[in-house]
Amino acid sequence: MGWRVVVDEDLCQGHGVCEGEAPEVFEVSKKGDLTVLAERPPDAQRGPVEAAVKYCPTHALSIQED
């Protein structure tokens, strides 16, 4: 069973907390635009991605189980 990162682009304001928690998965530009570098990251990134989801100030991130 796999998992993937889901971003609600209407909620994301580009604070960059996700990039701080999981820089291998998220990148935020100087303009505040979020790029998901790995929509289906390896399991080793699960902890950092969960932290990014937890600490996102606008609750724009989630993990979807496949």
PDB file of C-alpha atoms in Angstrom:
ATOM      1  CA  MET A   1       0.000   0.000   0.000  1.00  0.00           C
ATOM      2  CA  GLY A   2       1.413   3.390  -0.988  1.00  0.00           C
ATOM      3  CA  TRP A   3       0.889   6.987  -0.054  1.00  0.00           C
ATOM      4  CA  ARG A   4       1.162  10.387  -1.666  1.00  0.00           C
ATOM      5  CA  VAL A   5       1.341  14.054  -0.767  1.00  0.00           C
ATOM      6  CA  VAL A   6      -1.717  16.206  -1.479  1.00  0.00           C
ATOM      7  CA  VAL A   7      -1.624  20.018  -1.524  1.00  0.00           C
ATOM      8  CA  ASP A   8      -4.714  22.214  -1.391  1.00  0.00           C
ATOM      9  CA  GLU A   9      -3.429  25.048  -3.553  1.00  0.00           C
ATOM     10  CA  ASP A  10      -6.315  27.284  -2.454  1.00  0.00           C
ATOM     11  CA  LEU A  11      -5.062  27.109   1.146  1.00  0.00           C
ATOM     12  CA  CYS A  12      -1.292  27.193   0.579  1.00  0.00           C
ATOM     13  CA  GLN A  13       0.221  30.617   1.239  1.00  0.00           C
ATOM     14  CA  GLY A  14       3.858  29.647   0.699  1.00  0.00           C
ATOM     15  CA  HIS A  15       5.072  29.997   4.285  1.00  0.00           C
ATOM     16  CA  GLY A  16       7.777  27.380   3.650  1.00  0.00           C
ATOM     17  CA  VAL A  17       7.299  25.335   6.804  1.00  0.00           C
ATOM     18  CA  CYS A  18       6.954  22.211   4.661  1.00  0.00           C
ATOM     19  CA  GLU A  19      10.280  22.873   2.957  1.00  0.00           C
ATOM     20  CA  GLY A  20      11.909  23.285   6.346  1.00  0.00           C
ATOM     21  CA  GLU A  21      10.536  19.936   7.524  1.00  0.00           C
ATOM     22  CA  ALA A  22      10.993  17.935   4.308  1.00  0.00           C
ATOM     23  CA  PRO A  23      13.279  19.730   1.821  1.00  0.00           C
ATOM     24  CA  GLU A  24      13.618  16.591  -0.308  1.00  0.00           C
ATOM     25  CA  VAL A  25       9.865  16.674  -0.933  1.00  0.00           C
ATOM     26  CA  PHE A  26       8.866  20.366  -0.907  1.00  0.00           C
ATOM     27  CA  GLU A  27      10.359  23.510  -2.410  1.00  0.00           C
ATOM     28  CA  VAL A  28       8.964  27.016  -1.968  1.00  0.00           C
ATOM     29  CA  SER A  29      10.104  29.764  -4.326  1.00  0.00           C
ATOM     30  CA  LYS A  30      10.990  33.283  -3.245  1.00  0.00           C
ATOM     31  CA  LYS A  31       7.525  34.281  -4.511  1.00  0.00           C
ATOM     32  CA  GLY A  32       5.946  31.701  -2.197  1.00  0.00           C
ATOM     33  CA  ASP A  33       4.985  29.165  -4.859  1.00  0.00           C
ATOM     34  CA  LEU A  34       5.093  25.562  -3.632  1.00  0.00           C
ATOM     35  CA  THR A  35       6.518  22.774  -5.764  1.00  0.00           C
ATOM     36  CA  VAL A  36       6.118  19.180  -4.653  1.00  0.00           C
ATOM     37  CA  LEU A  37       9.380  17.544  -5.700  1.00  0.00           C
ATOM     38  CA  ALA A  38       8.150  14.021  -4.947  1.00  0.00           C
ATOM     39  CA  GLU A  39       4.390  13.426  -4.945  1.00  0.00           C
ATOM     40  CA  ARG A  40       5.059   9.818  -3.935  1.00  0.00           C
ATOM     41  CA  PRO A  41       8.139  10.095  -1.727  1.00  0.00           C
ATOM     42  CA  PRO A  42       9.977   7.052  -0.402  1.00  0.00           C
ATOM     43  CA  ASP A  43       8.883   5.648   2.940  1.00  0.00           C
ATOM     44  CA  ALA A  44      12.028   7.095   4.529  1.00  0.00           C
ATOM     45  CA  GLN A  45      10.464  10.544   4.007  1.00  0.00           C
ATOM     46  CA  ARG A  46       7.193   9.649   5.732  1.00  0.00           C
ATOM     47  CA  GLY A  47       8.219  11.154   9.096  1.00  0.00           C
ATOM     48  CA  PRO A  48       9.368  14.500   7.673  1.00  0.00           C
ATOM     49  CA  VAL A  49       6.252  14.724   5.481  1.00  0.00           C
ATOM     50  CA  GLU A  50       4.002  13.987   8.465  1.00  0.00           C
ATOM     51  CA  ALA A  51       5.764  16.810  10.332  1.00  0.00           C
ATOM     52  CA  ALA A  52       5.201  19.139   7.369  1.00  0.00           C
ATOM     53  CA  VAL A  53       1.504  18.238   7.349  1.00  0.00           C
ATOM     54  CA  LYS A  54       1.240  18.763  11.113  1.00  0.00           C
ATOM     55  CA  TYR A  55       2.996  22.128  11.180  1.00  0.00           C
ATOM     56  CA  CYS A  56       1.577  23.691   7.998  1.00  0.00           C
ATOM     57  CA  PRO A  57       0.015  26.925   9.313  1.00  0.00           C
ATOM     58  CA  THR A  58      -2.797  26.880   6.741  1.00  0.00           C
ATOM     59  CA  HIS A  59      -3.459  23.095   6.850  1.00  0.00           C
ATOM     60  CA  ALA A  60      -2.886  22.923   3.097  1.00  0.00           C
ATOM     61  CA  LEU A  61      -1.102  19.558   3.177  1.00  0.00           C
ATOM     62  CA  SER A  62      -2.340  16.038   3.664  1.00  0.00           C
ATOM     63  CA  ILE A  63      -1.250  12.466   3.089  1.00  0.00           C
ATOM     64  CA  GLN A  64      -3.477  10.218   1.031  1.00  0.00           C
ATOM     65  CA  GLU A  65      -3.169   6.465   1.409  1.00  0.00           C
ATOM     66  CA  ASP A  66      -3.524   4.477  -1.807  1.00  0.00           C
TER      67      ASP A  66
END
